[in-house]
Amino acid sequence: MVIGNLLRRDLAILLPGGTRGSAFLPLIFFLLVAVLFPFAVGPEPGLLARTGGGVLWVAALLASILPLDRLVAADREAGVFDQLALRGISEEVAMTARLVAHWLSFGPLILIATLPAAALLSLSSATFWRLFISLLAGTPGLAAIGLITAALLASLRSGTALAGLMLAPIAVPLVIFGAGHLARDDISGALFAGAFSLVLCAIAPFAAAAAIRAARD
Amino acid sequence: MQASALTARELFCRRGDRLLFGGIDLSLESGEALHLVGPNGIGKSSLLQILAGLRRPAFAPEMIPANRGRGSVNWQGSVGLIDERPALDEDAPLAKALGFWARVDNNEATSTDAAMDATGLTMLAAVPVRFLSTGQRKRAAFARLLIQGPDHWLLDEPLNGLDSDGVSLVERLIADRRAAGGAVIVASHQAISLPGCQIVDVRDHPW
């Protein structure tokens, strides 16, 4: 099973304990924001509870930029995609595996970290669950945008710096719906974020594959 | 038995605004070899990438009225490529990095151990790829090629960094491949022994 082999390799590289060794960076960044924010705005619980969820959503978005550095560029430089193409394995298949591995490398960690982060910002348990659900719906979309961005910038030398600039505008709808879910009583915000994520995840392997092919010229 | 391994027609190549070469026709029977020569930057690597299917032949409607303006490459059988990048995970031990390709290729005939043995890398199985020298990387790329086991080989500067043992190893591997009915195309600046090979000078084919 080709995609299983690719996924196995991608996970070995990207997951915590993997060979590229930056898997904990998004988690640490996410928790750092939760620690620093009360210092910056003051420890008043009401204010933190009102603003904390949105802050954590932005922190999750920014944290998802951190692994983009070598997500696609390293394999492009090593010629891995060329060798896969020679074996008739399309870039789309490779990018599908990469998308799954990329989300698994930071999504679950951030979801788990939501619990201590919510405690640090004294979020109510209702808000915590809303944040958890909306991040669960939104982080696959962040992974998809990240993959497209990383593939587009793989051939540029200063790609990482640009990744943040390119990713943020496309991710705005995710933040609006995801963080909007925190303020409303119904589930519509999370559903919209989830729908946006699904669309992005469906597009991402094709867009990223096209970017890799275009970079060959 | 003589089957045409490669038929390539009207290959043109353009990199950005530069027109590299044009009108290259290649034809190789199985067991034949071809030596691509020409100065740096003439497009030998680009030609190999076109032959590997990684790059499309350039669009040249004014030169090729038929076939919708693009040249064609047809292989009879599978193709493997060695270029300057070994496509092995830098941080993984050599055996593990090759093991990934062994699983992808699912080739029972040549195991990772056999390929490392054939390329003289058995001692380095546990060494991470990033510690390998240029010549050892080239040997590792040949191990990857043996694991893949394609019918035909495209080799871009296969002798770079190899010692004299390595050179004779590569020449022997190429001879074995040709004896088994494969076609081999080599782009190399170094002298390489390819008995009875065709020679194509890319300079003779300007756009």
GROMACS .gro file of C-alpha atoms in nm:
model
  424
    1MET     CA    1   0.000   0.000   0.000
    2VAL     CA    2   0.185   0.305  -0.130
    3ILE     CA    3   0.016   0.573   0.075
    4GLY     CA    4   0.066   0.367   0.392
    5ASN     CA    5   0.442   0.354   0.327
    6LEU     CA    6   0.455   0.727   0.261
    7LEU     CA    7   0.250   0.803   0.572
    8ARG     CA    8   0.473   0.580   0.782
    9ARG     CA    9   0.783   0.769   0.668
   10ASP     CA   10   0.620   1.110   0.707
   11LEU     CA   11   0.507   1.027   1.060
   12ALA     CA   12   0.852   0.896   1.153
   13ILE     CA   13   0.993   1.231   1.042
   14LEU     CA   14   0.729   1.470   1.172
   15LEU     CA   15   0.589   1.324   1.493
   16PRO     CA   16   0.744   1.400   1.834
   17GLY     CA   17   1.064   1.203   1.862
   18GLY     CA   18   1.093   1.214   1.484
   19THR     CA   19   1.413   1.285   1.303
   20ARG     CA   20   1.344   1.650   1.221
   21GLY     CA   21   1.303   1.719   1.591
   22SER     CA   22   1.078   2.026   1.584
   23ALA     CA   23   0.751   1.853   1.669
   24PHE     CA   24   0.715   2.013   2.012
   25LEU     CA   25   0.770   2.369   1.889
   26PRO     CA   26   0.401   2.444   1.812
   27LEU     CA   27   0.297   2.301   2.150
   28ILE     CA   28   0.552   2.508   2.339
   29PHE     CA   29   0.460   2.820   2.145
   30PHE     CA   30   0.089   2.765   2.215
   31LEU     CA   31   0.147   2.723   2.588
   32LEU     CA   32   0.385   3.020   2.597
   33VAL     CA   33   0.110   3.245   2.465
   34ALA     CA   34  -0.125   3.115   2.734
   35VAL     CA   35   0.139   3.187   2.999
   36LEU     CA   36   0.236   3.531   2.872
   37PHE     CA   37  -0.108   3.672   2.792
   38PRO     CA   38  -0.218   3.716   3.159
   39PHE     CA   39   0.109   3.898   3.228
   40ALA     CA   40   0.040   4.137   2.943
   41VAL     CA   41  -0.325   4.223   3.009
   42GLY     CA   42  -0.339   4.171   3.384
   43PRO     CA   43  -0.478   3.883   3.588
   44GLU     CA   44  -0.839   3.995   3.609
   45PRO     CA   45  -1.035   3.665   3.561
   46GLY     CA   46  -1.335   3.822   3.387
   47LEU     CA   47  -1.120   3.985   3.118
   48LEU     CA   48  -0.915   3.668   3.064
   49ALA     CA   49  -1.225   3.450   3.041
   50ARG     CA   50  -1.378   3.687   2.783
   51THR     CA   51  -1.070   3.720   2.561
   52GLY     CA   52  -0.876   3.401   2.633
   53GLY     CA   53  -1.052   3.174   2.384
   54GLY     CA   54  -0.986   3.407   2.093
   55VAL     CA   55  -0.624   3.448   2.197
   56LEU     CA   56  -0.578   3.072   2.201
   57TRP     CA   57  -0.730   3.048   1.854
   58VAL     CA   58  -0.477   3.299   1.721
   59ALA     CA   59  -0.200   3.116   1.908
   60ALA     CA   60  -0.303   2.789   1.740
   61LEU     CA   61  -0.295   2.957   1.399
   62LEU     CA   62   0.052   3.101   1.457
   63ALA     CA   63   0.177   2.776   1.609
   64SER     CA   64   0.075   2.591   1.293
   65ILE     CA   65   0.320   2.807   1.095
   66LEU     CA   66   0.622   2.683   1.290
   67PRO     CA   67   0.656   2.334   1.131
   68LEU     CA   68   0.619   2.468   0.774
   69ASP     CA   69   0.989   2.540   0.739
   70ARG     CA   70   1.097   2.191   0.629
   71LEU     CA   71   0.756   2.037   0.564
   72VAL     CA   72   0.803   2.015   0.187
   73ALA     CA   73   1.134   2.188   0.110
   74ALA     CA   74   1.361   1.917   0.254
   75ASP     CA   75   1.213   1.642   0.036
   76ARG     CA   76   1.208   1.862  -0.271
   77GLU     CA   77   1.579   1.937  -0.228
   78ALA     CA   78   1.657   1.570  -0.171
   79GLY     CA   79   1.476   1.473  -0.491
   80VAL     CA   80   1.229   1.247  -0.311
   81PHE     CA   81   0.932   1.370  -0.513
   82ASP     CA   82   1.123   1.312  -0.837
   83GLN     CA   83   1.202   0.955  -0.738
   84LEU     CA   84   0.839   0.896  -0.640
   85ALA     CA   85   0.722   1.037  -0.974
   86LEU     CA   86   0.957   0.796  -1.156
   87ARG     CA   87   0.779   0.512  -0.979
   88GLY     CA   88   0.444   0.641  -1.095
   89ILE     CA   89   0.350   0.772  -0.750
   90SER     CA   90   0.194   1.111  -0.804
   91GLU     CA   91   0.267   1.419  -0.598
   92GLU     CA   92  -0.102   1.420  -0.503
   93VAL     CA   93  -0.062   1.090  -0.319
   94ALA     CA   94   0.256   1.210  -0.147
   95MET     CA   95   0.086   1.533  -0.044
   96THR     CA   96  -0.220   1.353   0.093
   97ALA     CA   97   0.005   1.149   0.321
   98ARG     CA   98   0.197   1.462   0.413
   99LEU     CA   99  -0.124   1.648   0.500
  100VAL     CA  100  -0.237   1.374   0.738
  101ALA     CA  101   0.108   1.350   0.899
  102HIS     CA  102   0.133   1.727   0.932
  103TRP     CA  103  -0.201   1.755   1.113
  104LEU     CA  104  -0.115   1.461   1.338
  105SER     CA  105   0.216   1.625   1.426
  106PHE     CA  106   0.064   1.942   1.574
  107GLY     CA  107  -0.316   1.910   1.591
  108PRO     CA  108  -0.358   1.654   1.871
  109LEU     CA  109  -0.082   1.816   2.077
  110ILE     CA  110  -0.251   2.155   2.061
  111LEU     CA  111  -0.590   2.003   2.142
  112ILE     CA  112  -0.441   1.841   2.452
  113ALA     CA  113  -0.263   2.163   2.544
  114THR     CA  114  -0.596   2.346   2.532
  115LEU     CA  115  -0.672   2.207   2.878
  116PRO     CA  116  -0.375   2.363   3.064
  117ALA     CA  117  -0.403   2.675   2.850
  118ALA     CA  118  -0.770   2.713   2.944
  119ALA     CA  119  -0.677   2.678   3.310
  120LEU     CA  120  -0.407   2.945   3.277
  121LEU     CA  121  -0.659   3.185   3.124
  122SER     CA  122  -0.933   3.083   3.373
  123LEU     CA  123  -1.176   2.986   3.099
  124SER     CA  124  -1.504   2.831   3.211
  125SER     CA  125  -1.554   2.465   3.135
  126ALA     CA  126  -1.824   2.555   2.881
  127THR     CA  127  -1.581   2.786   2.699
  128PHE     CA  128  -1.309   2.523   2.715
  129TRP     CA  129  -1.531   2.269   2.540
  130ARG     CA  130  -1.636   2.523   2.277
  131LEU     CA  131  -1.269   2.604   2.217
  132PHE     CA  132  -1.181   2.234   2.199
  133ILE     CA  133  -1.457   2.161   1.946
  134SER     CA  134  -1.379   2.462   1.729
  135LEU     CA  135  -1.006   2.383   1.727
  136LEU     CA  136  -1.086   2.023   1.639
  137ALA     CA  137  -1.290   2.155   1.346
  138GLY     CA  138  -1.040   2.423   1.246
  139THR     CA  139  -0.691   2.273   1.284
  140PRO     CA  140  -0.722   2.040   0.980
  141GLY     CA  141  -0.790   2.352   0.777
  142LEU     CA  142  -0.481   2.516   0.924
  143ALA     CA  143  -0.280   2.207   0.829
  144ALA     CA  144  -0.415   2.222   0.473
  145ILE     CA  145  -0.333   2.590   0.428
  146GLY     CA  146   0.009   2.524   0.580
  147LEU     CA  147   0.079   2.242   0.335
  148ILE     CA  148  -0.017   2.451   0.032
  149THR     CA  149   0.196   2.739   0.158
  150ALA     CA  150   0.494   2.515   0.230
  151ALA     CA  151   0.473   2.358  -0.116
  152LEU     CA  152   0.444   2.695  -0.288
  153LEU     CA  153   0.743   2.834  -0.101
  154ALA     CA  154   0.955   2.517  -0.111
  155SER     CA  155   1.177   2.648  -0.388
  156LEU     CA  156   1.234   2.990  -0.230
  157ARG     CA  157   1.525   3.051   0.001
  158SER     CA  158   1.343   3.274   0.251
  159GLY     CA  159   1.026   3.070   0.233
  160THR     CA  160   0.956   3.043   0.603
  161ALA     CA  161   0.936   3.414   0.662
  162LEU     CA  162   0.685   3.441   0.381
  163ALA     CA  163   0.483   3.141   0.501
  164GLY     CA  164   0.327   3.338   0.782
  165LEU     CA  165   0.234   3.624   0.555
  166MET     CA  166   0.074   3.390   0.302
  167LEU     CA  167  -0.101   3.163   0.548
  168ALA     CA  168  -0.263   3.425   0.769
  169PRO     CA  169  -0.500   3.588   0.516
  170ILE     CA  170  -0.633   3.253   0.389
  171ALA     CA  171  -0.687   3.141   0.749
  172VAL     CA  172  -0.898   3.444   0.840
  173PRO     CA  173  -1.233   3.266   0.775
  174LEU     CA  174  -1.123   2.979   0.998
  175VAL     CA  175  -1.045   3.220   1.281
  176ILE     CA  176  -1.370   3.412   1.235
  177PHE     CA  177  -1.587   3.100   1.245
  178GLY     CA  178  -1.373   2.907   1.493
  179ALA     CA  179  -1.341   3.188   1.744
  180GLY     CA  180  -1.696   3.298   1.666
  181HIS     CA  181  -1.814   2.962   1.794
  182LEU     CA  182  -1.691   3.065   2.140
  183ALA     CA  183  -1.935   3.355   2.165
  184ARG     CA  184  -2.251   3.187   2.040
  185ASP     CA  185  -2.481   2.937   2.198
  186ASP     CA  186  -2.533   2.718   1.892
  187ILE     CA  187  -2.284   2.502   1.704
  188SER     CA  188  -2.296   2.693   1.373
  189GLY     CA  189  -1.951   2.851   1.411
  190ALA     CA  190  -1.777   2.517   1.456
  191LEU     CA  191  -1.976   2.372   1.166
  192PHE     CA  192  -1.867   2.654   0.937
  193ALA     CA  193  -1.505   2.615   1.049
  194GLY     CA  194  -1.534   2.240   0.991
  195ALA     CA  195  -1.683   2.289   0.646
  196PHE     CA  196  -1.405   2.532   0.554
  197SER     CA  197  -1.150   2.279   0.682
  198LEU     CA  198  -1.300   2.002   0.470
  199VAL     CA  199  -1.289   2.214   0.157
  200LEU     CA  200  -0.928   2.311   0.225
  201CYS     CA  201  -0.826   1.951   0.297
  202ALA     CA  202  -0.986   1.844  -0.031
  203ILE     CA  203  -0.803   2.112  -0.229
  204ALA     CA  204  -0.466   2.100  -0.052
  205PRO     CA  205  -0.313   1.779  -0.200
  206PHE     CA  206  -0.388   1.897  -0.554
  207ALA     CA  207  -0.270   2.255  -0.501
  208ALA     CA  208   0.048   2.142  -0.323
  209ALA     CA  209   0.118   1.880  -0.592
  210ALA     CA  210   0.076   2.139  -0.866
  211ALA     CA  211   0.315   2.369  -0.680
  212ILE     CA  212   0.580   2.096  -0.661
  213ARG     CA  213   0.546   2.015  -1.030
  214ALA     CA  214   0.562   2.382  -1.125
  215ALA     CA  215   0.881   2.420  -0.919
  216ARG     CA  216   1.057   2.159  -1.138
  217ASP     CA  217   1.085   2.410  -1.423
  218MET     CA  218   1.577  -1.038  -2.920
  219GLN     CA  219   1.597  -0.670  -3.002
  220ALA     CA  220   1.315  -0.453  -2.873
  221SER     CA  221   1.334  -0.078  -2.898
  222ALA     CA  222   1.386   0.036  -2.539
  223LEU     CA  223   1.359   0.409  -2.600
  224THR     CA  224   1.217   0.615  -2.879
  225ALA     CA  225   1.237   0.990  -2.826
  226ARG     CA  226   1.137   1.235  -3.097
  227GLU     CA  227   1.191   1.606  -3.141
  228LEU     CA  228   1.295   1.699  -2.790
  229PHE     CA  229   1.328   2.073  -2.733
  230CYS     CA  230   1.427   2.234  -2.406
  231ARG     CA  231   1.391   2.584  -2.271
  232ARG     CA  232   1.493   2.701  -1.923
  233GLY     CA  233   1.332   3.035  -1.855
  234ASP     CA  234   1.423   3.252  -2.154
  235ARG     CA  235   1.719   3.043  -2.258
  236LEU     CA  236   1.677   2.799  -2.546
  237LEU     CA  237   1.901   2.508  -2.454
  238PHE     CA  238   1.871   2.250  -2.729
  239GLY     CA  239   1.627   2.137  -2.990
  240GLY     CA  240   1.538   1.862  -3.230
  241ILE     CA  241   1.704   1.578  -3.042
  242ASP     CA  242   1.594   1.233  -3.159
  243LEU     CA  243   1.709   0.933  -2.961
  244SER     CA  244   1.660   0.567  -3.024
  245LEU     CA  245   1.802   0.292  -2.806
  246GLU     CA  246   1.764  -0.082  -2.841
  247SER     CA  247   1.767  -0.293  -2.527
  248GLY     CA  248   2.121  -0.358  -2.409
  249GLU     CA  249   2.251  -0.041  -2.573
  250ALA     CA  250   2.419   0.249  -2.399
  251LEU     CA  251   2.432   0.618  -2.481
  252HIS     CA  252   2.687   0.871  -2.360
  253LEU     CA  253   2.562   1.230  -2.346
  254VAL     CA  254   2.841   1.485  -2.373
  255GLY     CA  255   2.863   1.860  -2.390
  256PRO     CA  256   2.988   2.152  -2.182
  257ASN     CA  257   2.834   2.260  -1.849
  258GLY     CA  258   2.496   2.424  -1.878
  259ILE     CA  259   2.419   2.287  -2.224
  260GLY     CA  260   2.119   2.096  -2.089
  261LYS     CA  261   2.237   1.739  -2.033
  262SER     CA  262   2.062   1.715  -1.697
  263SER     CA  263   1.750   1.876  -1.839
  264LEU     CA  264   1.751   1.621  -2.121
  265LEU     CA  265   1.776   1.337  -1.868
  266GLN     CA  266   1.485   1.487  -1.672
  267ILE     CA  267   1.279   1.506  -1.991
  268LEU     CA  268   1.366   1.144  -2.065
  269ALA     CA  269   1.268   1.053  -1.709
  270GLY     CA  270   0.932   1.222  -1.756
  271LEU     CA  271   0.997   1.478  -1.482
  272ARG     CA  272   1.005   1.770  -1.722
  273ARG     CA  273   0.794   1.816  -2.031
  274PRO     CA  274   0.966   1.872  -2.364
  275ALA     CA  275   0.938   2.240  -2.452
  276PHE     CA  276   0.652   2.362  -2.668
  277ALA     CA  277   0.792   2.439  -3.014
  278PRO     CA  278   0.498   2.464  -3.257
  279GLU     CA  279   0.702   2.638  -3.526
  280MET     CA  280   0.953   2.350  -3.527
  281ILE     CA  281   0.717   2.053  -3.488
  282PRO     CA  282   0.396   2.109  -3.681
  283ALA     CA  283   0.282   1.755  -3.610
  284ASN     CA  284   0.222   1.612  -3.261
  285ARG     CA  285   0.076   1.941  -3.133
  286GLY     CA  286   0.412   2.113  -3.100
  287ARG     CA  287   0.570   1.892  -2.839
  288GLY     CA  288   0.826   1.612  -2.863
  289SER     CA  289   0.759   1.266  -2.728
  290VAL     CA  290   0.940   1.013  -2.511
  291ASN     CA  291   0.843   0.646  -2.519
  292TRP     CA  292   1.004   0.382  -2.302
  293GLN     CA  293   0.950   0.011  -2.324
  294GLY     CA  294   0.975  -0.083  -1.957
  295SER     CA  295   1.046   0.101  -1.632
  296VAL     CA  296   1.307   0.374  -1.586
  297GLY     CA  297   1.531   0.471  -1.294
  298LEU     CA  298   1.725   0.792  -1.249
  299ILE     CA  299   2.034   0.885  -1.052
  300ASP     CA  300   2.110   1.254  -1.028
  301GLU     CA  301   2.310   1.464  -0.783
  302ARG     CA  302   2.052   1.408  -0.508
  303PRO     CA  303   2.038   1.062  -0.346
  304ALA     CA  304   1.676   1.113  -0.222
  305LEU     CA  305   1.762   0.950   0.110
  306ASP     CA  306   1.659   1.086   0.452
  307GLU     CA  307   1.962   1.274   0.581
  308ASP     CA  308   1.895   1.196   0.947
  309ALA     CA  309   1.811   0.828   0.910
  310PRO     CA  310   2.069   0.547   0.915
  311LEU     CA  311   2.154   0.433   0.563
  312ALA     CA  312   1.981   0.095   0.597
  313LYS     CA  313   1.661   0.262   0.717
  314ALA     CA  314   1.671   0.529   0.446
  315LEU     CA  315   1.712   0.260   0.179
  316GLY     CA  316   1.448   0.051   0.355
  317PHE     CA  317   1.188   0.317   0.280
  318TRP     CA  318   1.250   0.280  -0.094
  319ALA     CA  319   1.256  -0.099  -0.060
  320ARG     CA  320   0.903  -0.083   0.085
  321VAL     CA  321   0.785   0.166  -0.177
  322ASP     CA  322   0.927  -0.045  -0.458
  323ASN     CA  323   0.812  -0.365  -0.291
  324ASN     CA  324   1.087  -0.545  -0.477
  325GLU     CA  325   1.149  -0.891  -0.341
  326ALA     CA  326   1.431  -0.968  -0.585
  327THR     CA  327   1.687  -0.726  -0.443
  328SER     CA  328   1.681  -0.671  -0.070
  329THR     CA  329   1.832  -0.371   0.104
  330ASP     CA  330   2.114  -0.588   0.237
  331ALA     CA  331   2.194  -0.729  -0.107
  332ALA     CA  332   2.196  -0.380  -0.260
  333MET     CA  333   2.429  -0.245   0.011
  334ASP     CA  334   2.651  -0.548  -0.034
  335ALA     CA  335   2.666  -0.496  -0.412
  336THR     CA  336   2.769  -0.132  -0.367
  337GLY     CA  337   3.016  -0.193  -0.084
  338LEU     CA  338   2.812  -0.011   0.180
  339THR     CA  339   2.743  -0.292   0.426
  340MET     CA  340   2.980  -0.140   0.684
  341LEU     CA  341   2.785   0.189   0.674
  342ALA     CA  342   2.437   0.045   0.732
  343ALA     CA  343   2.398   0.213   1.072
  344VAL     CA  344   2.556   0.547   0.976
  345PRO     CA  345   2.317   0.840   0.923
  346VAL     CA  346   2.310   0.952   0.561
  347ARG     CA  347   2.429   1.305   0.646
  348PHE     CA  348   2.768   1.167   0.753
  349LEU     CA  349   2.833   0.997   0.419
  350SER     CA  350   3.094   1.137   0.182
  351THR     CA  351   3.015   1.241  -0.176
  352GLY     CA  352   3.135   0.908  -0.313
  353GLN     CA  353   2.949   0.708  -0.049
  354ARG     CA  354   2.630   0.901  -0.132
  355LYS     CA  355   2.676   0.810  -0.496
  356ARG     CA  356   2.713   0.445  -0.399
  357ALA     CA  357   2.401   0.477  -0.184
  358ALA     CA  358   2.214   0.618  -0.483
  359PHE     CA  359   2.319   0.311  -0.682
  360ALA     CA  360   2.198   0.090  -0.396
  361ARG     CA  361   1.862   0.270  -0.419
  362LEU     CA  362   1.859   0.211  -0.795
  363LEU     CA  363   1.934  -0.161  -0.750
  364ILE     CA  364   1.650  -0.186  -0.497
  365GLN     CA  365   1.414  -0.015  -0.740
  366GLY     CA  366   1.527  -0.256  -1.012
  367PRO     CA  367   1.406  -0.062  -1.318
  368ASP     CA  368   1.463  -0.195  -1.669
  369HIS     CA  369   1.650   0.112  -1.793
  370TRP     CA  370   1.889   0.353  -1.623
  371LEU     CA  371   1.940   0.726  -1.658
  372LEU     CA  372   2.262   0.832  -1.488
  373ASP     CA  373   2.354   1.197  -1.440
  374GLU     CA  374   2.726   1.227  -1.358
  375PRO     CA  375   2.736   0.880  -1.198
  376LEU     CA  376   3.110   0.896  -1.133
  377ASN     CA  377   3.114   1.220  -0.930
  378GLY     CA  378   3.321   1.171  -0.617
  379LEU     CA  379   3.380   0.801  -0.671
  380ASP     CA  380   3.722   0.644  -0.616
  381SER     CA  381   3.872   0.409  -0.876
  382ASP     CA  382   3.705   0.109  -0.710
  383GLY     CA  383   3.376   0.294  -0.730
  384VAL     CA  384   3.428   0.375  -1.098
  385SER     CA  385   3.491   0.012  -1.187
  386LEU     CA  386   3.194  -0.087  -0.970
  387VAL     CA  387   2.965   0.147  -1.163
  388GLU     CA  388   3.103   0.029  -1.496
  389ARG     CA  389   3.039  -0.330  -1.391
  390LEU     CA  390   2.683  -0.252  -1.273
  391ILE     CA  391   2.612  -0.080  -1.606
  392ALA     CA  392   2.754  -0.376  -1.800
  393ASP     CA  393   2.536  -0.614  -1.594
  394ARG     CA  394   2.227  -0.402  -1.659
  395ARG     CA  395   2.297  -0.398  -2.032
  396ALA     CA  396   2.360  -0.772  -2.036
  397ALA     CA  397   2.019  -0.814  -1.874
  398GLY     CA  398   1.860  -0.622  -2.160
  399GLY     CA  399   1.843  -0.272  -2.014
  400ALA     CA  400   1.929   0.050  -2.192
  401VAL     CA  401   2.159   0.290  -2.008
  402ILE     CA  402   2.200   0.662  -2.075
  403VAL     CA  403   2.493   0.832  -1.907
  404ALA     CA  404   2.573   1.203  -1.890
  405SER     CA  405   2.929   1.230  -1.767
  406HIS     CA  406   3.231   1.455  -1.800
  407GLN     CA  407   3.459   1.184  -1.675
  408ALA     CA  408   3.585   0.904  -1.895
  409ILE     CA  409   3.360   0.604  -1.851
  410SER     CA  410   3.391   0.273  -2.023
  411LEU     CA  411   3.072   0.200  -2.216
  412PRO     CA  412   3.166  -0.054  -2.483
  413GLY     CA  413   2.989   0.007  -2.811
  414CYS     CA  414   2.792   0.307  -2.690
  415GLN     CA  415   2.631   0.579  -2.897
  416ILE     CA  416   2.765   0.927  -2.830
  417VAL     CA  417   2.537   1.230  -2.851
  418ASP     CA  418   2.691   1.574  -2.820
  419VAL     CA  419   2.417   1.813  -2.709
  420ARG     CA  420   2.610   2.100  -2.877
  421ASP     CA  421   2.523   1.949  -3.214
  422HIS     CA  422   2.154   2.014  -3.149
  423PRO     CA  423   2.098   2.386  -3.106
  424TRP     CA  424   1.736   2.509  -3.090
   0.00000   0.00000   0.00000
